[in-house]
Amino acid sequence: MNMNSLNDEIKKLTSLVTVLAGFLGFSQPTSAADGRVVNLSTRALVETGEEVMIGGFIIEEGTRQVLIQAVGPELANFGITNALADPVLTVIQTSEGEPPRVELGTPIELMVNDNWEDSQKQLVSDIWGGSPNLTGGSLSSAAVLTLDSGGYTARVEGKDGTTGVAIVEVYDIESAGSDGQVVNLSTRALVNLGEEVMIGGFIIEEGTRRVLIQALGPELANFGITNALADPVLTVIKTSEGEPPRTGLDPPIELMINDNWEDSQGQLVSHIWGGSPNLTGGSLSSAAVLTLGPGGYTAKVEGKDGTTGIAIVEVYGIDANPDRVALTALFNAADGANWTNRTNWLSDASLDQWHGVEVDELGRVIHLDLSANQLSGPIPPELGNLTSLESLSLHTNELSGTIPAELGNLANLQILWLQQNQLSGSIPAELGNLTGLQELSLRTNELTGPIPAQLGNLTRLQGLWLQRNQLSGSIPMELGNLASLETLSLHTNELSGTIPAELGDLTNLQILWLQRNQLRGNIPSELGNLTGLQELSLHTNELSGTIPAGLGNLTSLQVLSLQRNELRGAIPAELGNLTSLQTLSLHTNQLGGSIPLSFKELPVGIFRYDNTDVCVPADMALREWLNSIQT
C-alpha cells in the first residue's frame, strides 16, 4: 500500500477515534477506590487493505511512556493455527493537545518497526525486567515511545501482504517524567470465525474502575467501511484477579453478554456520553458498562449467527461517578473542612452516603441540599456538570462571589435555592436556559444589575423570589410570559421604571410584592385581571396617577398595600367588592374625596388612610364600621 492510501486509511480511523473517543476528557481517578487501566490489547485477524488491524489510543493530562507491541509468531504457542508470521507495526500521531484536541491534517508517522530486536530489544527488555513476552528471534514488532497529550494509532499489517491472527498491545509504563494517562483504546479489525474473532484484553490495577466497553459494527459504514460487521455480539470475561502477581481464573468467568446496546445498556451508555452516545439509535452494535476490580479481562467480539465483517472494540476507563468531581470541587471551594455536617464527604463511600446528597438508580446526583451548613466562599462552576440535578439548595450559608453561569447547564433542574447568602454580581442570563425550573430563590443577597429578560423563558416557574438585593433597572416585560407563576417577589431593591402591563397576564399569580423600590408611573389597570391574587404590595415607591377601579375585581385579595406613593384622586368605590380583604393600606398618598360607602361591607381588620386628604362621609353605618377596625 502506498503512502497516500495509508494516509487515507489513517484519516478514516482518525475520524472514528474522534467520534468514538468523543474527546470526552474522562476524569482521572479521584480516590483510592478508583483503579487505572494499565494495559489494553486486542487479538484479531489481520488481512490486507482496510482489513488490516488499527488500534487507536489517547494520552491525556501530560506526557506518558508507552510500550506498543504487535505480536504474531508467539500466538502459535497458545494454539493459534493461523498466527501472523511477520507483523509490521507503524505508530502514527493523529491529533495533539488536551480536549478539545486539534486533528492533524496529515497524520505524523512516528515509528515503523518490523522486528522488535532490531532497535527496541534493550528498551523492551528493560520494561519487562529482562524477560520480555516476545520470543528472542521472533519477527514480532514493538515500539517504546514517550508521547505528549493527543490521539495516536498503531497499525498492524503483515509483511509483504501476508495475513493471520495477531495481537496489538498498548502498555502504560510508569517512568520518571511520565505524568499523563492512557484513557482509551479503540481497535479496528476484521471479525472472522473461530479463533479469528476479535478479542480485546485489558488490565485493572490499584483498585476498582468503571469501564465502558463497546463493540461497533453498523456505524462504521458512515466512515466508508464497506464490509462493516452488521450485528456484533460482545462478551466480557474475567480472566484473572488481584494486583500483580495476578491469579489466573480456571475457568474464566463470563460477566456479561450484550447483543444490542439499547436492550439493557442504553440508559447507562447515554448517561456516560452525556445523553448523546456515539452508538446510533436502533443499531445492532453492543456495549457493556461494568465496575471491575483489579485483574485481567477480555472483551470478545463476534458476529451474530456466524456473520463476519469489520468491527471496532473500545475500552474506556471512566470515573465510577463523574458527579464526584463536581462535589469535590464544591467541598474545596466552599471551605468544606468547616461545614457543620460533612459526613462522608471526600470519602470512598457511595455518593448517596454523603451528607445532603441524593442519587438516582444510576448513581447520578439528583438532589443536593447543604442549606444552613456553614458553607463559605464561592460556588464553583463545576456544579454545572451535575447534569442530572433536579434540586440545588445552598441557602442560609455564607457563600460569596458570583453565581456561576454554568448553572444554566442544569437542564433537569426544578428547584434552585441560593437565598440568604452573600452572593454578589449580576444574575446570569444563562439561568433562562433552565426551562424546567419551578422555583428560583435568590433573595437576601448582594446581587446587582438588572433582572435578565431571559428569565421570561422559565414558563414552568411557580415562584420567583429576588427581594432584598440591590437589583436595578426596569422590571422586564418578559416576566409576563411566566404563565405558571404563583409568587413574584421583587421588593426591597432599586428597581425603577414602570410596572409592566404584561404582569396582568399572570393569571395564576397569588402574591405580587413590588414594594420598596423606585417604581413610577401608573398602576396598570391590567392588574385587575389577576383574579386569584391574594396579596398586592406596591408601597414605598414613586407611583402616581389614580387607583385603578379594576382592582375591585380581585375578590380573592387579602392584603392591598399602596401606601407611601404619590397616588391622587378618589378611592374607587369598586374596592368595596374585595370581599376577602383583611388589610387595606392607602396612607401617605395624595388621595382625596370621601371613603366610599361600599367599604362598610369590607371584612378588613386594618384600614389606614392617614396622611391623605380623604375624609369620612356623614354616614352612621360607615362611621360605625370605621370604629370597629384599626385605622
JSON list of C-alpha atoms in Angstrom, two decimals, residues 420-609:
[
{"chain": "A", "resi": 420, "resn": "GLN", "atom": "CA", "xyz": [-29.65, 34.21, 52.37]},
{"chain": "A", "resi": 421, "resn": "ASN", "atom": "CA", "xyz": [-26.01, 34.24, 51.36]},
{"chain": "A", "resi": 422, "resn": "GLN", "atom": "CA", "xyz": [-23.58, 36.99, 50.39]},
{"chain": "A", "resi": 423, "resn": "LEU", "atom": "CA", "xyz": [-23.65, 36.46, 46.65]},
{"chain": "A", "resi": 424, "resn": "SER", "atom": "CA", "xyz": [-22.77, 39.47, 44.52]},
{"chain": "A", "resi": 425, "resn": "GLY", "atom": "CA", "xyz": [-22.61, 40.47, 40.88]},
{"chain": "A", "resi": 426, "resn": "SER", "atom": "CA", "xyz": [-25.40, 40.08, 38.36]},
{"chain": "A", "resi": 427, "resn": "ILE", "atom": "CA", "xyz": [-27.95, 37.33, 37.85]},
{"chain": "A", "resi": 428, "resn": "PRO", "atom": "CA", "xyz": [-26.60, 35.21, 34.95]},
{"chain": "A", "resi": 429, "resn": "ALA", "atom": "CA", "xyz": [-28.75, 35.38, 31.85]},
{"chain": "A", "resi": 430, "resn": "GLU", "atom": "CA", "xyz": [-27.93, 31.69, 31.38]},
{"chain": "A", "resi": 431, "resn": "LEU", "atom": "CA", "xyz": [-30.41, 30.82, 34.14]},
{"chain": "A", "resi": 432, "resn": "GLY", "atom": "CA", "xyz": [-33.01, 31.49, 31.46]},
{"chain": "A", "resi": 433, "resn": "ASN", "atom": "CA", "xyz": [-31.95, 28.15, 29.93]},
{"chain": "A", "resi": 434, "resn": "LEU", "atom": "CA", "xyz": [-33.45, 26.23, 32.87]},
{"chain": "A", "resi": 435, "resn": "THR", "atom": "CA", "xyz": [-36.82, 25.77, 31.21]},
{"chain": "A", "resi": 436, "resn": "GLY", "atom": "CA", "xyz": [-37.89, 23.08, 33.69]},
{"chain": "A", "resi": 437, "resn": "LEU", "atom": "CA", "xyz": [-37.29, 25.32, 36.72]},
{"chain": "A", "resi": 438, "resn": "GLN", "atom": "CA", "xyz": [-40.24, 25.64, 39.09]},
{"chain": "A", "resi": 439, "resn": "GLU", "atom": "CA", "xyz": [-38.73, 27.64, 41.97]},
{"chain": "A", "resi": 440, "resn": "LEU", "atom": "CA", "xyz": [-35.95, 30.23, 41.84]},
{"chain": "A", "resi": 441, "resn": "SER", "atom": "CA", "xyz": [-34.96, 31.97, 45.05]},
{"chain": "A", "resi": 442, "resn": "LEU", "atom": "CA", "xyz": [-32.02, 34.39, 45.11]},
{"chain": "A", "resi": 443, "resn": "ARG", "atom": "CA", "xyz": [-33.40, 36.67, 47.81]},
{"chain": "A", "resi": 444, "resn": "THR", "atom": "CA", "xyz": [-31.38, 38.31, 50.57]},
{"chain": "A", "resi": 445, "resn": "ASN", "atom": "CA", "xyz": [-28.03, 38.51, 48.85]},
{"chain": "A", "resi": 446, "resn": "GLU", "atom": "CA", "xyz": [-25.97, 41.38, 47.44]},
{"chain": "A", "resi": 447, "resn": "LEU", "atom": "CA", "xyz": [-26.88, 40.96, 43.79]},
{"chain": "A", "resi": 448, "resn": "THR", "atom": "CA", "xyz": [-26.72, 43.97, 41.49]},
{"chain": "A", "resi": 449, "resn": "GLY", "atom": "CA", "xyz": [-27.57, 44.87, 37.91]},
{"chain": "A", "resi": 450, "resn": "PRO", "atom": "CA", "xyz": [-30.80, 44.25, 36.01]},
{"chain": "A", "resi": 451, "resn": "ILE", "atom": "CA", "xyz": [-33.19, 41.32, 36.12]},
{"chain": "A", "resi": 452, "resn": "PRO", "atom": "CA", "xyz": [-32.36, 39.32, 32.95]},
{"chain": "A", "resi": 453, "resn": "ALA", "atom": "CA", "xyz": [-35.14, 39.35, 30.38]},
{"chain": "A", "resi": 454, "resn": "GLN", "atom": "CA", "xyz": [-34.21, 35.71, 29.73]},
{"chain": "A", "resi": 455, "resn": "LEU", "atom": "CA", "xyz": [-35.95, 34.70, 32.97]},
{"chain": "A", "resi": 456, "resn": "GLY", "atom": "CA", "xyz": [-39.11, 35.14, 30.94]},
{"chain": "A", "resi": 457, "resn": "ASN", "atom": "CA", "xyz": [-38.24, 31.79, 29.30]},
{"chain": "A", "resi": 458, "resn": "LEU", "atom": "CA", "xyz": [-38.97, 29.92, 32.54]},
{"chain": "A", "resi": 459, "resn": "THR", "atom": "CA", "xyz": [-42.57, 29.17, 31.69]},
{"chain": "A", "resi": 460, "resn": "ARG", "atom": "CA", "xyz": [-42.87, 26.44, 34.34]},
{"chain": "A", "resi": 461, "resn": "LEU", "atom": "CA", "xyz": [-41.73, 28.74, 37.12]},
{"chain": "A", "resi": 462, "resn": "GLN", "atom": "CA", "xyz": [-44.13, 28.88, 40.06]},
{"chain": "A", "resi": 463, "resn": "GLY", "atom": "CA", "xyz": [-42.10, 31.01, 42.46]},
{"chain": "A", "resi": 464, "resn": "LEU", "atom": "CA", "xyz": [-39.59, 33.81, 41.76]},
{"chain": "A", "resi": 465, "resn": "TRP", "atom": "CA", "xyz": [-38.00, 35.43, 44.81]},
{"chain": "A", "resi": 466, "resn": "LEU", "atom": "CA", "xyz": [-35.44, 38.15, 44.12]},
{"chain": "A", "resi": 467, "resn": "GLN", "atom": "CA", "xyz": [-36.18, 40.52, 47.02]},
{"chain": "A", "resi": 468, "resn": "ARG", "atom": "CA", "xyz": [-33.66, 42.15, 49.35]},
{"chain": "A", "resi": 469, "resn": "ASN", "atom": "CA", "xyz": [-30.86, 42.64, 46.86]},
{"chain": "A", "resi": 470, "resn": "GLN", "atom": "CA", "xyz": [-29.58, 45.72, 45.03]},
{"chain": "A", "resi": 471, "resn": "LEU", "atom": "CA", "xyz": [-31.11, 44.98, 41.65]},
{"chain": "A", "resi": 472, "resn": "SER", "atom": "CA", "xyz": [-31.63, 47.97, 39.38]},
{"chain": "A", "resi": 473, "resn": "GLY", "atom": "CA", "xyz": [-33.21, 48.82, 36.05]},
{"chain": "A", "resi": 474, "resn": "SER", "atom": "CA", "xyz": [-36.76, 48.11, 34.99]},
{"chain": "A", "resi": 475, "resn": "ILE", "atom": "CA", "xyz": [-38.90, 45.04, 35.54]},
{"chain": "A", "resi": 476, "resn": "PRO", "atom": "CA", "xyz": [-38.66, 43.06, 32.26]},
{"chain": "A", "resi": 477, "resn": "MET", "atom": "CA", "xyz": [-41.97, 42.84, 30.46]},
{"chain": "A", "resi": 478, "resn": "GLU", "atom": "CA", "xyz": [-40.90, 39.28, 29.54]},
{"chain": "A", "resi": 479, "resn": "LEU", "atom": "CA", "xyz": [-41.84, 38.21, 33.07]},
{"chain": "A", "resi": 480, "resn": "GLY", "atom": "CA", "xyz": [-45.39, 38.36, 31.77]},
{"chain": "A", "resi": 481, "resn": "ASN", "atom": "CA", "xyz": [-44.63, 35.10, 29.95]},
{"chain": "A", "resi": 482, "resn": "LEU", "atom": "CA", "xyz": [-44.39, 33.17, 33.23]},
{"chain": "A", "resi": 483, "resn": "ALA", "atom": "CA", "xyz": [-47.84, 31.67, 32.89]},
{"chain": "A", "resi": 484, "resn": "SER", "atom": "CA", "xyz": [-47.38, 29.23, 35.81]},
{"chain": "A", "resi": 485, "resn": "LEU", "atom": "CA", "xyz": [-46.12, 31.86, 38.26]},
{"chain": "A", "resi": 486, "resn": "GLU", "atom": "CA", "xyz": [-47.85, 31.98, 41.65]},
{"chain": "A", "resi": 487, "resn": "THR", "atom": "CA", "xyz": [-45.42, 34.21, 43.58]},
{"chain": "A", "resi": 488, "resn": "LEU", "atom": "CA", "xyz": [-43.44, 37.18, 42.23]},
{"chain": "A", "resi": 489, "resn": "SER", "atom": "CA", "xyz": [-41.37, 38.91, 44.90]},
{"chain": "A", "resi": 490, "resn": "LEU", "atom": "CA", "xyz": [-39.08, 41.72, 43.77]},
{"chain": "A", "resi": 491, "resn": "HIS", "atom": "CA", "xyz": [-39.36, 44.02, 46.77]},
{"chain": "A", "resi": 492, "resn": "THR", "atom": "CA", "xyz": [-36.57, 45.92, 48.53]},
{"chain": "A", "resi": 493, "resn": "ASN", "atom": "CA", "xyz": [-34.35, 46.53, 45.55]},
{"chain": "A", "resi": 494, "resn": "GLU", "atom": "CA", "xyz": [-33.51, 49.60, 43.45]},
{"chain": "A", "resi": 495, "resn": "LEU", "atom": "CA", "xyz": [-35.82, 48.83, 40.54]},
{"chain": "A", "resi": 496, "resn": "SER", "atom": "CA", "xyz": [-37.08, 51.78, 38.51]},
{"chain": "A", "resi": 497, "resn": "GLY", "atom": "CA", "xyz": [-39.32, 52.46, 35.54]},
{"chain": "A", "resi": 498, "resn": "THR", "atom": "CA", "xyz": [-42.97, 51.49, 35.30]},
{"chain": "A", "resi": 499, "resn": "ILE", "atom": "CA", "xyz": [-44.81, 48.33, 36.30]},
{"chain": "A", "resi": 500, "resn": "PRO", "atom": "CA", "xyz": [-45.21, 46.31, 33.05]},
{"chain": "A", "resi": 501, "resn": "ALA", "atom": "CA", "xyz": [-48.81, 45.90, 31.98]},
{"chain": "A", "resi": 502, "resn": "GLU", "atom": "CA", "xyz": [-47.78, 42.38, 30.90]},
{"chain": "A", "resi": 503, "resn": "LEU", "atom": "CA", "xyz": [-47.83, 41.30, 34.57]},
{"chain": "A", "resi": 504, "resn": "GLY", "atom": "CA", "xyz": [-51.60, 41.31, 34.14]},
{"chain": "A", "resi": 505, "resn": "ASP", "atom": "CA", "xyz": [-51.17, 38.14, 32.05]},
{"chain": "A", "resi": 506, "resn": "LEU", "atom": "CA", "xyz": [-50.02, 36.14, 35.09]},
{"chain": "A", "resi": 507, "resn": "THR", "atom": "CA", "xyz": [-53.44, 34.69, 35.76]},
{"chain": "A", "resi": 508, "resn": "ASN", "atom": "CA", "xyz": [-52.13, 32.13, 38.29]},
{"chain": "A", "resi": 509, "resn": "LEU", "atom": "CA", "xyz": [-50.44, 34.78, 40.42]},
{"chain": "A", "resi": 510, "resn": "GLN", "atom": "CA", "xyz": [-51.29, 34.80, 44.12]},
{"chain": "A", "resi": 511, "resn": "ILE", "atom": "CA", "xyz": [-48.54, 37.03, 45.55]},
{"chain": "A", "resi": 512, "resn": "LEU", "atom": "CA", "xyz": [-47.18, 40.20, 43.90]},
{"chain": "A", "resi": 513, "resn": "TRP", "atom": "CA", "xyz": [-44.67, 42.07, 46.04]},
{"chain": "A", "resi": 514, "resn": "LEU", "atom": "CA", "xyz": [-43.03, 45.07, 44.36]},
{"chain": "A", "resi": 515, "resn": "GLN", "atom": "CA", "xyz": [-42.72, 47.37, 47.40]},
{"chain": "A", "resi": 516, "resn": "ARG", "atom": "CA", "xyz": [-39.67, 49.38, 48.45]},
{"chain": "A", "resi": 517, "resn": "ASN", "atom": "CA", "xyz": [-38.30, 50.16, 45.00]},
{"chain": "A", "resi": 518, "resn": "GLN", "atom": "CA", "xyz": [-38.23, 53.29, 42.86]},
{"chain": "A", "resi": 519, "resn": "LEU", "atom": "CA", "xyz": [-41.09, 52.39, 40.55]},
{"chain": "A", "resi": 520, "resn": "ARG", "atom": "CA", "xyz": [-43.02, 55.24, 39.00]},
{"chain": "A", "resi": 521, "resn": "GLY", "atom": "CA", "xyz": [-45.94, 55.87, 36.68]},
{"chain": "A", "resi": 522, "resn": "ASN", "atom": "CA", "xyz": [-49.45, 54.50, 36.95]},
{"chain": "A", "resi": 523, "resn": "ILE", "atom": "CA", "xyz": [-50.63, 51.25, 38.48]},
{"chain": "A", "resi": 524, "resn": "PRO", "atom": "CA", "xyz": [-51.55, 49.22, 35.37]},
{"chain": "A", "resi": 525, "resn": "SER", "atom": "CA", "xyz": [-55.27, 48.58, 35.13]},
{"chain": "A", "resi": 526, "resn": "GLU", "atom": "CA", "xyz": [-54.33, 45.14, 33.76]},
{"chain": "A", "resi": 527, "resn": "LEU", "atom": "CA", "xyz": [-53.54, 44.03, 37.32]},
{"chain": "A", "resi": 528, "resn": "GLY", "atom": "CA", "xyz": [-57.31, 43.79, 37.71]},
{"chain": "A", "resi": 529, "resn": "ASN", "atom": "CA", "xyz": [-57.09, 40.59, 35.61]},
{"chain": "A", "resi": 530, "resn": "LEU", "atom": "CA", "xyz": [-55.28, 38.75, 38.41]},
{"chain": "A", "resi": 531, "resn": "THR", "atom": "CA", "xyz": [-58.43, 37.35, 39.97]},
{"chain": "A", "resi": 532, "resn": "GLY", "atom": "CA", "xyz": [-56.52, 34.77, 42.02]},
{"chain": "A", "resi": 533, "resn": "LEU", "atom": "CA", "xyz": [-54.29, 37.39, 43.65]},
{"chain": "A", "resi": 534, "resn": "GLN", "atom": "CA", "xyz": [-54.20, 37.26, 47.45]},
{"chain": "A", "resi": 535, "resn": "GLU", "atom": "CA", "xyz": [-51.55, 39.89, 48.23]},
{"chain": "A", "resi": 536, "resn": "LEU", "atom": "CA", "xyz": [-50.69, 43.02, 46.22]},
{"chain": "A", "resi": 537, "resn": "SER", "atom": "CA", "xyz": [-47.99, 45.18, 47.75]},
{"chain": "A", "resi": 538, "resn": "LEU", "atom": "CA", "xyz": [-46.79, 48.23, 45.81]},
{"chain": "A", "resi": 539, "resn": "HIS", "atom": "CA", "xyz": [-46.00, 50.51, 48.72]},
{"chain": "A", "resi": 540, "resn": "THR", "atom": "CA", "xyz": [-42.97, 52.74, 49.18]},
{"chain": "A", "resi": 541, "resn": "ASN", "atom": "CA", "xyz": [-42.39, 53.58, 45.52]},
{"chain": "A", "resi": 542, "resn": "GLU", "atom": "CA", "xyz": [-42.97, 56.68, 43.39]},
{"chain": "A", "resi": 543, "resn": "LEU", "atom": "CA", "xyz": [-46.23, 55.59, 41.79]},
{"chain": "A", "resi": 544, "resn": "SER", "atom": "CA", "xyz": [-48.58, 58.31, 40.59]},
{"chain": "A", "resi": 545, "resn": "GLY", "atom": "CA", "xyz": [-52.00, 58.63, 38.94]},
{"chain": "A", "resi": 546, "resn": "THR", "atom": "CA", "xyz": [-55.19, 57.12, 40.31]},
{"chain": "A", "resi": 547, "resn": "ILE", "atom": "CA", "xyz": [-56.00, 53.76, 41.83]},
{"chain": "A", "resi": 548, "resn": "PRO", "atom": "CA", "xyz": [-57.49, 51.63, 39.00]},
{"chain": "A", "resi": 549, "resn": "ALA", "atom": "CA", "xyz": [-61.12, 50.73, 39.55]},
{"chain": "A", "resi": 550, "resn": "GLY", "atom": "CA", "xyz": [-60.30, 47.33, 38.04]},
{"chain": "A", "resi": 551, "resn": "LEU", "atom": "CA", "xyz": [-58.60, 46.32, 41.29]},
{"chain": "A", "resi": 552, "resn": "GLY", "atom": "CA", "xyz": [-62.12, 45.79, 42.56]},
{"chain": "A", "resi": 553, "resn": "ASN", "atom": "CA", "xyz": [-62.16, 42.56, 40.51]},
{"chain": "A", "resi": 554, "resn": "LEU", "atom": "CA", "xyz": [-59.61, 40.95, 42.84]},
{"chain": "A", "resi": 555, "resn": "THR", "atom": "CA", "xyz": [-62.13, 39.18, 45.00]},
{"chain": "A", "resi": 556, "resn": "SER", "atom": "CA", "xyz": [-59.50, 36.81, 46.44]},
{"chain": "A", "resi": 557, "resn": "LEU", "atom": "CA", "xyz": [-57.32, 39.69, 47.64]},
{"chain": "A", "resi": 558, "resn": "GLN", "atom": "CA", "xyz": [-56.49, 39.66, 51.35]},
{"chain": "A", "resi": 559, "resn": "VAL", "atom": "CA", "xyz": [-53.81, 42.38, 51.51]},
{"chain": "A", "resi": 560, "resn": "LEU", "atom": "CA", "xyz": [-53.66, 45.59, 49.43]},
{"chain": "A", "resi": 561, "resn": "SER", "atom": "CA", "xyz": [-50.72, 47.85, 50.31]},
{"chain": "A", "resi": 562, "resn": "LEU", "atom": "CA", "xyz": [-50.41, 51.06, 48.26]},
{"chain": "A", "resi": 563, "resn": "GLN", "atom": "CA", "xyz": [-49.08, 53.43, 50.93]},
{"chain": "A", "resi": 564, "resn": "ARG", "atom": "CA", "xyz": [-46.14, 55.80, 50.61]},
{"chain": "A", "resi": 565, "resn": "ASN", "atom": "CA", "xyz": [-46.55, 56.67, 46.93]},
{"chain": "A", "resi": 566, "resn": "GLU", "atom": "CA", "xyz": [-47.80, 59.75, 45.06]},
{"chain": "A", "resi": 567, "resn": "LEU", "atom": "CA", "xyz": [-51.24, 58.43, 44.19]},
{"chain": "A", "resi": 568, "resn": "ARG", "atom": "CA", "xyz": [-54.01, 61.00, 43.76]},
{"chain": "A", "resi": 569, "resn": "GLY", "atom": "CA", "xyz": [-57.73, 61.20, 43.12]},
{"chain": "A", "resi": 570, "resn": "ALA", "atom": "CA", "xyz": [-60.57, 59.46, 44.92]},
{"chain": "A", "resi": 571, "resn": "ILE", "atom": "CA", "xyz": [-60.61, 55.95, 46.30]},
{"chain": "A", "resi": 572, "resn": "PRO", "atom": "CA", "xyz": [-62.56, 53.79, 43.80]},
{"chain": "A", "resi": 573, "resn": "ALA", "atom": "CA", "xyz": [-65.87, 52.57, 45.18]},
{"chain": "A", "resi": 574, "resn": "GLU", "atom": "CA", "xyz": [-65.16, 49.27, 43.38]},
{"chain": "A", "resi": 575, "resn": "LEU", "atom": "CA", "xyz": [-62.67, 48.37, 46.13]},
{"chain": "A", "resi": 576, "resn": "GLY", "atom": "CA", "xyz": [-65.74, 47.65, 48.21]},
{"chain": "A", "resi": 577, "resn": "ASN", "atom": "CA", "xyz": [-66.10, 44.44, 46.16]},
{"chain": "A", "resi": 578, "resn": "LEU", "atom": "CA", "xyz": [-62.97, 42.96, 47.76]},
{"chain": "A", "resi": 579, "resn": "THR", "atom": "CA", "xyz": [-64.89, 40.56, 49.96]},
{"chain": "A", "resi": 580, "resn": "SER", "atom": "CA", "xyz": [-61.75, 38.68, 51.15]},
{"chain": "A", "resi": 581, "resn": "LEU", "atom": "CA", "xyz": [-59.76, 41.79, 52.11]},
{"chain": "A", "resi": 582, "resn": "GLN", "atom": "CA", "xyz": [-58.19, 41.85, 55.56]},
{"chain": "A", "resi": 583, "resn": "THR", "atom": "CA", "xyz": [-55.67, 44.72, 55.28]},
{"chain": "A", "resi": 584, "resn": "LEU", "atom": "CA", "xyz": [-56.05, 47.91, 53.21]},
{"chain": "A", "resi": 585, "resn": "SER", "atom": "CA", "xyz": [-53.20, 50.44, 53.44]},
{"chain": "A", "resi": 586, "resn": "LEU", "atom": "CA", "xyz": [-53.58, 53.67, 51.43]},
{"chain": "A", "resi": 587, "resn": "HIS", "atom": "CA", "xyz": [-51.88, 56.13, 53.76]},
{"chain": "A", "resi": 588, "resn": "THR", "atom": "CA", "xyz": [-49.21, 58.67, 52.87]},
{"chain": "A", "resi": 589, "resn": "ASN", "atom": "CA", "xyz": [-50.50, 59.50, 49.38]},
{"chain": "A", "resi": 590, "resn": "GLN", "atom": "CA", "xyz": [-52.21, 62.49, 47.75]},
{"chain": "A", "resi": 591, "resn": "LEU", "atom": "CA", "xyz": [-55.62, 60.87, 47.72]},
{"chain": "A", "resi": 592, "resn": "GLY", "atom": "CA", "xyz": [-58.76, 62.93, 48.25]},
{"chain": "A", "resi": 593, "resn": "GLY", "atom": "CA", "xyz": [-62.52, 62.63, 48.32]},
{"chain": "A", "resi": 594, "resn": "SER", "atom": "CA", "xyz": [-64.54, 60.53, 50.74]},
{"chain": "A", "resi": 595, "resn": "ILE", "atom": "CA", "xyz": [-64.25, 56.96, 51.91]},
{"chain": "A", "resi": 596, "resn": "PRO", "atom": "CA", "xyz": [-66.63, 55.02, 49.64]},
{"chain": "A", "resi": 597, "resn": "LEU", "atom": "CA", "xyz": [-69.85, 53.93, 51.36]},
{"chain": "A", "resi": 598, "resn": "SER", "atom": "CA", "xyz": [-69.25, 50.47, 49.86]},
{"chain": "A", "resi": 599, "resn": "PHE", "atom": "CA", "xyz": [-66.39, 49.99, 52.33]},
{"chain": "A", "resi": 600, "resn": "LYS", "atom": "CA", "xyz": [-68.74, 49.34, 55.24]},
{"chain": "A", "resi": 601, "resn": "GLU", "atom": "CA", "xyz": [-69.22, 45.81, 53.86]},
{"chain": "A", "resi": 602, "resn": "LEU", "atom": "CA", "xyz": [-65.47, 45.07, 53.79]},
{"chain": "A", "resi": 603, "resn": "PRO", "atom": "CA", "xyz": [-64.28, 42.39, 56.29]},
{"chain": "A", "resi": 604, "resn": "VAL", "atom": "CA", "xyz": [-60.98, 44.22, 56.92]},
{"chain": "A", "resi": 605, "resn": "GLY", "atom": "CA", "xyz": [-59.34, 44.40, 60.30]},
{"chain": "A", "resi": 606, "resn": "ILE", "atom": "CA", "xyz": [-56.87, 47.15, 59.27]},
{"chain": "A", "resi": 607, "resn": "PHE", "atom": "CA", "xyz": [-57.66, 50.20, 57.14]},
{"chain": "A", "resi": 608, "resn": "ARG", "atom": "CA", "xyz": [-55.16, 53.06, 57.06]},
{"chain": "A", "resi": 609, "resn": "TYR", "atom": "CA", "xyz": [-55.76, 56.30, 55.17]}
]
